[in-house]
XYZ file of C-alpha atoms in Angstrom:
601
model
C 0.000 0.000 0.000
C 2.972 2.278 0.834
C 3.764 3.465 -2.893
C 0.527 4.132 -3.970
C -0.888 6.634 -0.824
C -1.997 10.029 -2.831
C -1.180 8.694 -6.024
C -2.449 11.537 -8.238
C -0.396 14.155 -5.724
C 3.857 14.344 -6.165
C 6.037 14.056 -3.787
C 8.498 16.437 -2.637
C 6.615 19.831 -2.952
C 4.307 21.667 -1.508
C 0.556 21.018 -1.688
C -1.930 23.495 -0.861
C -4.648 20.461 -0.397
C -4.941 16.950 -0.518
C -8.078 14.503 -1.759
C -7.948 10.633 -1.413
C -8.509 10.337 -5.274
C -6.517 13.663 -6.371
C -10.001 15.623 -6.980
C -9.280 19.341 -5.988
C -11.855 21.875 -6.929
C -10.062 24.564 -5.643
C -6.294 26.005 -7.015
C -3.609 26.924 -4.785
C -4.822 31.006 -5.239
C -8.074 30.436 -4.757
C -9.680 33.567 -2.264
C -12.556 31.622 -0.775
C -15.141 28.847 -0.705
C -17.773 28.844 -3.325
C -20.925 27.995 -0.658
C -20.357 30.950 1.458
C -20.461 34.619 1.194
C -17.489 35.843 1.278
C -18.796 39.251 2.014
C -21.264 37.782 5.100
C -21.568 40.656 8.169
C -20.466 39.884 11.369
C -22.316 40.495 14.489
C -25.589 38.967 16.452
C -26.033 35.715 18.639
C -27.140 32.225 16.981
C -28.594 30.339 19.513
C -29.701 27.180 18.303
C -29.811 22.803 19.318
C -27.160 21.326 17.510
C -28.486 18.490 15.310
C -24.974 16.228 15.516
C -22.133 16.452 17.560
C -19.149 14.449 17.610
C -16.188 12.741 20.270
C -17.549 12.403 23.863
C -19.791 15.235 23.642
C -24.390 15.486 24.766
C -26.860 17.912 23.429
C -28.437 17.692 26.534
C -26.388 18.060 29.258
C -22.378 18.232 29.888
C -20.037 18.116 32.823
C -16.639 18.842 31.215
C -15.046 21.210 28.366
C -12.689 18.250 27.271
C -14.074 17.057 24.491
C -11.072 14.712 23.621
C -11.535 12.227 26.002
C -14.045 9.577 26.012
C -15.564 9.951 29.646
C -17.390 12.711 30.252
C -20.013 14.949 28.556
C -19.164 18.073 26.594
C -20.870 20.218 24.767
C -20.979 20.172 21.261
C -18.796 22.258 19.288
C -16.379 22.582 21.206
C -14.235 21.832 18.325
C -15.161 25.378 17.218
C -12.650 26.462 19.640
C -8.941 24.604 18.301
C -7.810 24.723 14.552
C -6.751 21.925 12.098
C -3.779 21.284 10.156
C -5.830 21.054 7.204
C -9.595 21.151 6.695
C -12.132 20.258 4.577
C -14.395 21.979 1.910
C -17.662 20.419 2.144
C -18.480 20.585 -1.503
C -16.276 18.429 -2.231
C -16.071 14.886 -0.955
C -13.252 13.981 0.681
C -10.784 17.255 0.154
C -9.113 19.269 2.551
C -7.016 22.610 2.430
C -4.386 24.136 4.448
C -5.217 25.739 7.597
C -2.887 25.823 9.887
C -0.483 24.769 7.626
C 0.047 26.477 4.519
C 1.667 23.828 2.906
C 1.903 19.727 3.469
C 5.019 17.685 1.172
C 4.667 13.947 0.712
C 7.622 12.235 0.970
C 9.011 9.909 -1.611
C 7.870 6.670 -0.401
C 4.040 8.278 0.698
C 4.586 7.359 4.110
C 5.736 11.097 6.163
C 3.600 14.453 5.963
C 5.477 17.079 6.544
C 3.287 20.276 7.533
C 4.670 23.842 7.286
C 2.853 26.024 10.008
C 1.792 29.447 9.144
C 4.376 31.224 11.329
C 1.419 34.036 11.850
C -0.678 31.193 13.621
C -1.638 32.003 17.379
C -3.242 30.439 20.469
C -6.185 32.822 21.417
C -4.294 33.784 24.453
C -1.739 35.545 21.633
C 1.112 32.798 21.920
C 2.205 31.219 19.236
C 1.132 28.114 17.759
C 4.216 26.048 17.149
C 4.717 22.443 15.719
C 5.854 21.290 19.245
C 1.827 21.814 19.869
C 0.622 19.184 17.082
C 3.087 16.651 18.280
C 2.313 16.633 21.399
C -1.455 16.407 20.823
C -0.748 13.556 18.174
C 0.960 11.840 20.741
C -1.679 12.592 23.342
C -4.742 11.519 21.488
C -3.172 7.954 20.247
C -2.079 7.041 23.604
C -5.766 8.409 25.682
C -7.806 10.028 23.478
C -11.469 8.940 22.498
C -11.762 6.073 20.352
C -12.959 8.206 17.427
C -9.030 9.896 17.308
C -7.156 7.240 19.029
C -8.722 4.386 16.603
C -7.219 6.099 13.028
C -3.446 6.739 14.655
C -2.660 2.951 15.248
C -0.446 3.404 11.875
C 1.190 6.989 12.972
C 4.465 5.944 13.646
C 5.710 9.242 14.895
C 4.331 12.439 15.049
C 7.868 14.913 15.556
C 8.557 18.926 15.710
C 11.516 19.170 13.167
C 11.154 23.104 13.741
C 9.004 25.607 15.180
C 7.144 25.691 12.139
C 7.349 21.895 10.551
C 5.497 18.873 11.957
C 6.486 15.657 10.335
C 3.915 12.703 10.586
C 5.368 9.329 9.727
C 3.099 6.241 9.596
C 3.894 2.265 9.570
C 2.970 2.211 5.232
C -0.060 0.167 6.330
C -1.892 3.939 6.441
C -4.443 4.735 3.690
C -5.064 8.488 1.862
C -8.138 9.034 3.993
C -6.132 7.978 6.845
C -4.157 11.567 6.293
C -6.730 12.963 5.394
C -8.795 12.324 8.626
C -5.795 12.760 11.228
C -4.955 16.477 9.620
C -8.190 17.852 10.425
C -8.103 17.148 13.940
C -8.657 19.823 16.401
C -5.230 20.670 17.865
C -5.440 22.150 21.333
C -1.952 23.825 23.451
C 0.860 21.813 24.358
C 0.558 24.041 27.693
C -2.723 23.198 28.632
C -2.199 19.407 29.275
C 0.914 19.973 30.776
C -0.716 22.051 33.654
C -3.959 20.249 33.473
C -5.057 16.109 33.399
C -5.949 14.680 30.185
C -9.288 13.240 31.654
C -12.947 14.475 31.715
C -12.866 16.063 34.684
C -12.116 19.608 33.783
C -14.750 22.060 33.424
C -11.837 24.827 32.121
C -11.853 25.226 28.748
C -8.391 23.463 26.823
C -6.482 26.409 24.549
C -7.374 26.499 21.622
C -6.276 28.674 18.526
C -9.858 28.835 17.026
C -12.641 31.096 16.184
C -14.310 31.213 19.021
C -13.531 30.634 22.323
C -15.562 29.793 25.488
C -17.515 32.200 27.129
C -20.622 32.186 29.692
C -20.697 28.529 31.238
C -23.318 27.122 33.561
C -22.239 23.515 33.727
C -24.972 21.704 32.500
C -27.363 24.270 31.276
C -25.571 26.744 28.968
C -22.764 27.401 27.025
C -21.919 30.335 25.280
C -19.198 30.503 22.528
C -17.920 34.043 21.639
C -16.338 34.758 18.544
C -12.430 35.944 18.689
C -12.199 39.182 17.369
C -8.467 39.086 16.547
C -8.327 35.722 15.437
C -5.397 34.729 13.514
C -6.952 32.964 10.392
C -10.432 35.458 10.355
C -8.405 36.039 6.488
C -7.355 32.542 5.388
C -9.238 31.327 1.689
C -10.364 28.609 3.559
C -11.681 31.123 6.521
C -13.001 33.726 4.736
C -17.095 33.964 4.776
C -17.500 31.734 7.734
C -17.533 32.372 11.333
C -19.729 35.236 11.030
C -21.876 35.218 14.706
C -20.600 37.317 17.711
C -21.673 34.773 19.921
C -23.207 30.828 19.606
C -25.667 30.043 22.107
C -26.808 26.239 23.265
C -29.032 25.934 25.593
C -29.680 22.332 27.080
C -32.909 20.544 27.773
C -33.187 17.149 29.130
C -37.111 17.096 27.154
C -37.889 18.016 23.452
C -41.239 19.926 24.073
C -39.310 22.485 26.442
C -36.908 22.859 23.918
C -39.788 23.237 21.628
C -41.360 25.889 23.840
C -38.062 27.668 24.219
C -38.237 27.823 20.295
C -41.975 29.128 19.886
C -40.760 31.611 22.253
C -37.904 33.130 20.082
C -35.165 31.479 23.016
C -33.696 29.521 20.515
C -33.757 30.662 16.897
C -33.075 27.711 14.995
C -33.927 23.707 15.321
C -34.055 20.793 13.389
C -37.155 18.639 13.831
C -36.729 15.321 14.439
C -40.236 14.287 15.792
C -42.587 13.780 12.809
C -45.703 14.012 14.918
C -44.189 17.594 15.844
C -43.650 18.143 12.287
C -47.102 17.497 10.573
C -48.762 19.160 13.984
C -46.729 21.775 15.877
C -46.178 24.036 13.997
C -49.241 26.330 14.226
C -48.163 28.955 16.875
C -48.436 32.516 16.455
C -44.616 33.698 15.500
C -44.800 31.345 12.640
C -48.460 32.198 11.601
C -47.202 35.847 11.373
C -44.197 34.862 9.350
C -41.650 35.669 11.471
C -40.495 31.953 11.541
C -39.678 29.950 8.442
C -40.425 26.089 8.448
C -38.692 24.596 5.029
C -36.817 21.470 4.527
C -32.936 21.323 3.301
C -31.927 18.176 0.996
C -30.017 15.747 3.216
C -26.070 15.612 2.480
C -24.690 13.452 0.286
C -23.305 10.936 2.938
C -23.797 7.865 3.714
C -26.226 7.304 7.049
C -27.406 4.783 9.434
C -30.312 4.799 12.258
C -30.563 1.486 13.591
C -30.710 -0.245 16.612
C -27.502 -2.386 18.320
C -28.028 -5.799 19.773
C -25.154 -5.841 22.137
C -23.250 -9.412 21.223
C -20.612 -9.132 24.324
C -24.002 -10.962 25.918
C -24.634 -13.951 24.619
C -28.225 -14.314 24.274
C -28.006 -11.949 21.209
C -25.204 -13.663 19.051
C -27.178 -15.582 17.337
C -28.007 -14.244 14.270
C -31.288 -15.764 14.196
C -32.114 -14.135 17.062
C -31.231 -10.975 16.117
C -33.160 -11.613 13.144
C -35.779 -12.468 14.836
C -36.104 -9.408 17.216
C -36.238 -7.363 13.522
C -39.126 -8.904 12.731
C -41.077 -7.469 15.524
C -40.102 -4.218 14.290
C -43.951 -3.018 12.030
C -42.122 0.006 10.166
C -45.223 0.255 8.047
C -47.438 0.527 10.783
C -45.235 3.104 12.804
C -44.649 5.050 9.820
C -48.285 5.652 8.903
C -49.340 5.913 12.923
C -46.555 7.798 14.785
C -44.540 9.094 11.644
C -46.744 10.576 9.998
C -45.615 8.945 6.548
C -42.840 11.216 7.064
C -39.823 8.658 6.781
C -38.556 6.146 4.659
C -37.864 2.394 5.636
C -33.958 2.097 6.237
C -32.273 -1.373 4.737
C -28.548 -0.628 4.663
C -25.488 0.590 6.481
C -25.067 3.136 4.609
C -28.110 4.663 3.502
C -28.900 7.429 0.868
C -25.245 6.470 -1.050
C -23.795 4.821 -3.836
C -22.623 2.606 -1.269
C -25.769 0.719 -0.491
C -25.586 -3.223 -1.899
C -28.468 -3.737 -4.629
C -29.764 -7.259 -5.787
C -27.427 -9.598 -6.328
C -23.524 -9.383 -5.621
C -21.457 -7.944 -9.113
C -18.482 -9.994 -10.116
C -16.024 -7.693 -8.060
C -17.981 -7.778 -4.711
C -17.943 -11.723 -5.157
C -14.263 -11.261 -5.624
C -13.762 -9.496 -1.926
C -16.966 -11.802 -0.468
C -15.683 -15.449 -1.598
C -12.892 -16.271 0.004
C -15.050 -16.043 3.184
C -17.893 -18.377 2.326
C -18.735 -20.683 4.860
C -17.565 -17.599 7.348
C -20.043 -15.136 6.467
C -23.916 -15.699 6.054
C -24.474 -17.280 3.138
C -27.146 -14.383 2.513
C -24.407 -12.182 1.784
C -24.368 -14.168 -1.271
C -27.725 -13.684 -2.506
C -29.763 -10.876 -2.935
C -29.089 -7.791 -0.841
C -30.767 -8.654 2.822
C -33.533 -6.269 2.880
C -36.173 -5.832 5.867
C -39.505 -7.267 4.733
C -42.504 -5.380 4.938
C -45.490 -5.389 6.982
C -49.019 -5.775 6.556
C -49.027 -2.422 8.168
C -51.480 -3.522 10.813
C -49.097 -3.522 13.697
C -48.992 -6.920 14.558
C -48.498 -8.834 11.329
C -48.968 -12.270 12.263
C -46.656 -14.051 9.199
C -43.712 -12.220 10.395
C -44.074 -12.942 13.757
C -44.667 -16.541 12.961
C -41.498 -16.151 11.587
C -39.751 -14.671 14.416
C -40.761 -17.681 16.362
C -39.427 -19.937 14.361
C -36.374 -18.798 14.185
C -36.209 -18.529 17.948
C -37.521 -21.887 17.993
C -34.629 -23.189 15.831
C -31.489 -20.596 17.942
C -33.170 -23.127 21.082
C -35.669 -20.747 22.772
C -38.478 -22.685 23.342
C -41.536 -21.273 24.940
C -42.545 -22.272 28.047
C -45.828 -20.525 30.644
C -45.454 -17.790 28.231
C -41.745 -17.215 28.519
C -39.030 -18.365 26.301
C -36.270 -20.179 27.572
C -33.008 -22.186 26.269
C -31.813 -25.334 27.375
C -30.297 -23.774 30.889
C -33.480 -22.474 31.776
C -32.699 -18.958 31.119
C -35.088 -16.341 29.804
C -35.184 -14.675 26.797
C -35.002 -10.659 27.797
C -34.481 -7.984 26.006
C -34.306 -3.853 27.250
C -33.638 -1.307 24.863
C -32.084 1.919 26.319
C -33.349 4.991 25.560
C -32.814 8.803 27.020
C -36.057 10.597 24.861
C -39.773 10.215 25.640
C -39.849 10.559 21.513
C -38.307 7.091 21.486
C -40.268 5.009 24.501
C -43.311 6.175 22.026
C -41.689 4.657 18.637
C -39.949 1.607 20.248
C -43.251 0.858 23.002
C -45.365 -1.023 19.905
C -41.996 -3.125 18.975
C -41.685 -4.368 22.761
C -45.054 -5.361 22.743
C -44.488 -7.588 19.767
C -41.557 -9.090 20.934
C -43.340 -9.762 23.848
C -46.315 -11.847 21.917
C -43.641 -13.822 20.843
C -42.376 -14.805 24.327
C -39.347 -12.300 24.954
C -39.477 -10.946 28.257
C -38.659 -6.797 26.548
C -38.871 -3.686 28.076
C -37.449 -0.023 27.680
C -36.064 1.787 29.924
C -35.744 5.739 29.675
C -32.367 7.398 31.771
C -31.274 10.662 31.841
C -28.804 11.785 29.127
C -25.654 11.596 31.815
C -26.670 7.959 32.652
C -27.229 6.912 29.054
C -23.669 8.192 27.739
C -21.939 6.471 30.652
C -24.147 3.146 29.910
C -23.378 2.866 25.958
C -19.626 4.068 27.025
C -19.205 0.844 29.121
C -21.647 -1.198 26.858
C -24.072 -1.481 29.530
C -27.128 -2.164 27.822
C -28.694 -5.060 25.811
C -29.937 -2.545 23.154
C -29.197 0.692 22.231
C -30.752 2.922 19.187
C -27.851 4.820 17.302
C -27.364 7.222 13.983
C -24.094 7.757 12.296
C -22.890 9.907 9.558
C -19.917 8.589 7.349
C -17.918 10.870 5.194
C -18.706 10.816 1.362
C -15.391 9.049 0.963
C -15.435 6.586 3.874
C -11.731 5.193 5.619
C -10.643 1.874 7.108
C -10.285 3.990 10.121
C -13.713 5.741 10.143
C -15.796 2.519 9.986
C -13.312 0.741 12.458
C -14.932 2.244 15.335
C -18.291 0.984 14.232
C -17.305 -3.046 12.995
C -14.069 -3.510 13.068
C -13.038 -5.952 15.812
C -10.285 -4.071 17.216
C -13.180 -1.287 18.655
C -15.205 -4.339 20.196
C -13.828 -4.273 23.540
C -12.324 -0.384 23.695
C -14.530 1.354 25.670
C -16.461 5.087 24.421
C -16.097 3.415 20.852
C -18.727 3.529 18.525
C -19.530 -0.349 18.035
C -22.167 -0.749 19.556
C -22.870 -4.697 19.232
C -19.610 -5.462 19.806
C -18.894 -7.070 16.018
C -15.276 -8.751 16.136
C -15.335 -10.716 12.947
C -11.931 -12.208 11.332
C -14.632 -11.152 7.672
C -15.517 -8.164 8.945
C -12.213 -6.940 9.184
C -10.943 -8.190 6.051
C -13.340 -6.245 3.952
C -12.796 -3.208 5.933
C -9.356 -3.275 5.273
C -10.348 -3.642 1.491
C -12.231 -0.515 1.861
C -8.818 1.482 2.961
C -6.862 -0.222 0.131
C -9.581 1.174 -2.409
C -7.352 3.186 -4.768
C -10.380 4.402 -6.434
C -13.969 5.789 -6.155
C -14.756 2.481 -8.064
C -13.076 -0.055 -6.015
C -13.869 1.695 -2.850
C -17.729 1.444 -3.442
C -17.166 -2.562 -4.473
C -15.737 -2.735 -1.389
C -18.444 -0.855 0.842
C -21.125 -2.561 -0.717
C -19.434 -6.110 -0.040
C -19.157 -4.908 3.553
C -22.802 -3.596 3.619
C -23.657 -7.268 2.067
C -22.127 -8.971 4.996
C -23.481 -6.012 8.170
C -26.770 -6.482 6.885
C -26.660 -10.591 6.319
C -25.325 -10.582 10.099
C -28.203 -8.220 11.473
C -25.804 -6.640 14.247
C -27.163 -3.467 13.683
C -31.047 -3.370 12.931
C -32.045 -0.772 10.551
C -34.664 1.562 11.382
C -35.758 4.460 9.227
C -34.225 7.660 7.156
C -35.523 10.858 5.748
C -34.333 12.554 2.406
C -34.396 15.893 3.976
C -33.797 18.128 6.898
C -36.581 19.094 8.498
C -35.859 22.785 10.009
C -37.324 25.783 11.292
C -35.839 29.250 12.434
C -36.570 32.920 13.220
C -36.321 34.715 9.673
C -33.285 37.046 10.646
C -30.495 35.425 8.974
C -28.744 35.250 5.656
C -27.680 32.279 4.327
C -26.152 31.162 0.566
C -27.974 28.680 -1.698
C -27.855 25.536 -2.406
C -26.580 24.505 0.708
C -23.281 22.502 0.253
C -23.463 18.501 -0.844
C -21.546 17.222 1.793
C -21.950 19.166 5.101
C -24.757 21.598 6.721
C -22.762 23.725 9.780
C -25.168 26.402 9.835
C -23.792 28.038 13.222
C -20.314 28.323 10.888
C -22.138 29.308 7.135
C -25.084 31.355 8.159
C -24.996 35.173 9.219
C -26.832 37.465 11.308
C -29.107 39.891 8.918
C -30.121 43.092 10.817
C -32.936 44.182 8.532
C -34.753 40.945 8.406
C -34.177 41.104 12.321
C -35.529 44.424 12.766
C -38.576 43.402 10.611
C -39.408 40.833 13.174
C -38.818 42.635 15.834
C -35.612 40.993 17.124
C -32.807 43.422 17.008
């Protein structure tokens, strides 16, 4: 693999940006990013609930502003406050652009980065930001960070300082393009932070950063404020320029949705996304929006592959039978919940990676029997047939065929019903609670526990506060868990690792859920990093799809094509939005006169 990392780029000069497959839109002298205006105002306060958030960090509560670490809650966007080496342009799909460094030179055998730091870079304290910095945090995050940025620098070999101003990154050769291109935008905070302060969740003091904004107004638990840096270093950079346009970002937490809601008809919060569809098709009818001071509109969904589905966790072993699992997804009446709590608002979700190119259709091509064969006999043999899709309903909520079905196949994993009750061959019961932390979710999930229970399985949910349900799926304490993930357009080994690959099984804060550690598993995942093209890497994602969705570890629930938002209408914003990202807090701006028409100046 070593020769052929960033192919399409030379070695041994300079490179204003790198992309996995050589695909730049943008030329080293280009003066800003086509999706924002590069003439946007500064000024007013965007207070708004973040629809994702990444690392160790809760949109409902948070108890520490180290968002690095994988114990703890912190608030999202925190990574608004540290700069990258490099970072991406969401309209394109995988590239990135100097930010902190100016410049990044491939070495002759594709296996060392070496970064030239802008020497004008600066902490937001006013000290300088200096390669000694981004080794140290390198070195720091592979040894204790969370599993999202400790997972992709098993191959960094050394991260070293070779001046103020030059940061060399060597890997093993067993590293992939998107490898790079995933470990250079990671937020970099100051060397002199961790050296005064432990690397652990329990600080509620901010880590330096060299950012945008930094953070301002805390109330641990309730509110965070983030305050734009007037001075900041890179308010000029191409790669800067249009963005970070707000005085101040504003997140307010609520443990419940309808006092978040409230807090929005109110004008507290200015901009949401909806993600009840009963809320949606009924809600909306109070008086701001009647008068037009709040827009309700939908935004087309990026063009990323998604997944909502529920985890059956395999490190207990009542669920590793496949049939079982398969069985519990046959309780699951999509159509019914669709057309009585959804509001026909969603789609039915069958793959991994929904709403991509990436999603395995009918039967397997020539080249995804290629990666899939020399693991027959290992691997479902559905994986071999026609994509594994979810069968539907007869929509009436209790379709008795399918849960016939689910019997059976209980019947045949050894669970044989006895007084009601299933029980295997030790006399243990069948039970099943899924873990939830939203009302929203006890009402979507309650029908699907009552079906499992016609069938015999003892299932239940149970509802905890956000803090308790972030420690729980930390420590994998839970027998199922409901979880959505976002991949990047141009997925790497190391992305998807902390979802299936076995190596993320046991490591607590990780993101795999069931606890998949299979020898097959792993094999096409590292057949996804070797992908040396857009072609071969979507064989290879839709071989691994094949195989996720044959083994059921992950139960797919449902998707929508859109996003589903509504604001106060005093802000400017460029359209279309970009294809591959939708950071509205970063892209949108504050517009006095639409403000002042609305009466919120």
């Amino acid at each position: 693999m070593a020769g052929r990392v960033f192919a399409a780029s030379p070695t041994g000069v300079g490179l204003h940006g790198l992309s996995a497959f050589g695909d730049l839109k943008y030329g080293p002298d280009f003066t800003h990013l086509d999706f924002v205006n590069a003439d946007a105002p500064k000024g007013g306060t965007f207070n708004f609930s973040p629809s994702y958030w990444v690392f160790n960090q809760n949109p409902q509560t948070f108890n520490t502003l180290n968002t690095f670490v994988a114990r703890g809650d912190s608030p999202p966007r925190m990574e608004l406050c540290y700069d990258s080496l490099m970072t991406r342009a969401i309209d394109e799909p995988d590239a990135i652009y100097g930010l902190l460094a100016q410049s990044v030179t491939i070495s002759d055998d594709r296996n060392s980065f070496d970064f030239a730091l802008r020497p004008e870079a600066r902490f937001n304290d006013g000290t300088p930001f200096t390669a000694q910095d981004a080794a140290y945090a390198f070195d720091l995050f592979k040894k204790n960070g969370h599993p999202n940025l400790l997972l992709p620098l098993s191959h960094l070999k050394e991260a070293k300082a070779l001046d103020a101003h030059t940061l060399r990154l060597s890997f093993d050769g067993q590293q992939s393009d998107r490898t790079v291109l995933d470990i250079a935008t990671y937020p970099i905070p100051a060397k002199a932070f961790f050296e005064a302060n432990p690397f652990d969740g329990s600080q509620l003091k901010a880590p330096l950063g060299s950012g945008p904004y930094k953070v301002g107004r805390v109330s641990p638990g309730q509110i965070i404020e983030f305050e734009r840096v007037a001075d900041y270093w890179g308010r000029d950079l191409p790669v800067n320029r249009g963005l970070y346009n707000f005085d101040r970002i504003r997140i307010e937490f609520y443990q419940d949705r309808q006092a978040a809601f409230e807090a929005f008809k109110k004008g507290a919060i200015l901009y949401r996304q909806e993600y009840v569809s009963r809320v949606w098709a009924t809600g909306y009818d109070f008086p701001a929006l009647k008068a037009g001071k709040v827009v309700k509109r939908e935004f087309p969904s990026e063009k990323r592959p998604s997944m909502q589905a529920l985890a059956l966790n395999q490190r207990r072993e009542r669920f590793r039978d496949p049939r079982v699992r398969q069985a519990i997804a046959l309780c699951f009446d999509f159509e019914w919940t669709n057309r009585n709590l959804f509001y026909g608002a969603y789609e039915r979700s069958q793959s991994t990676f929904e709403k991509s190119a990436y999603r395995a259709e009918g039967l397997p091509t020539p080249e995804e029997l290629a990666l899939l064969e020399p693991f027959r006999g290992r691997i479902p043999d559905e994986a071999f047939g026609e994509a594994v899709l979810q069968p539907p309903s007869d929509g009436s909520g209790r379709d008795r065929k399918l849960l016939g079905k689910a019997s059976k196949l209980l019947a045949d994993a050894g669970w044989i019903r006895k007084d009601g009750n299933l029980r295997n061959a030790k006399g243990e019961q069948l039970t099943l609670e899924i873990l939830v932390d939203d009302d929203s979710l006890v009402r979507v999930f309650s029908p699907w526990v009552e079906n499992m229970k016609a069938i015999g399985i003892a299932a239940s949910l149970r509802m905890v506060d956000s803090t308790q349900h972030q420690a729980r799926q930390t420590t994998f304490d839970y027998d199922a868990i409901s979880a959505a993930a976002s991949f990047s357009a141009t997925p790497s080994r190391d992305e998807i690792d902390g979802l299936f690959h076995s190596r993320s099984a046991a490591l607590q804060g990780s993101t795999n859920l069931p606890g998949t550690a299979d020898p097959a598993i792993d094999a096409l995942i590292d057949a996804v990093g070797a992908a040396k093209d857009r072609e071969a890497l979507t064989v290879a994602m839709r071989a691994l799809d094949r195989v996720l969705r044959a083994r059921q570890d992950w139960i797919p629930n449902w998707f929508s094509a859109n996003h589903r938002a509504a604001f106060w209408d005093m802000f400017g914003f460029k359209e279309p939005k970009p294809d591959f990202g939708f950071p509205i807090e970063a892209m949108w701006w504050f517009d006095k006169d639409k403000a002042s028409r609305i009466g919120k100046t």
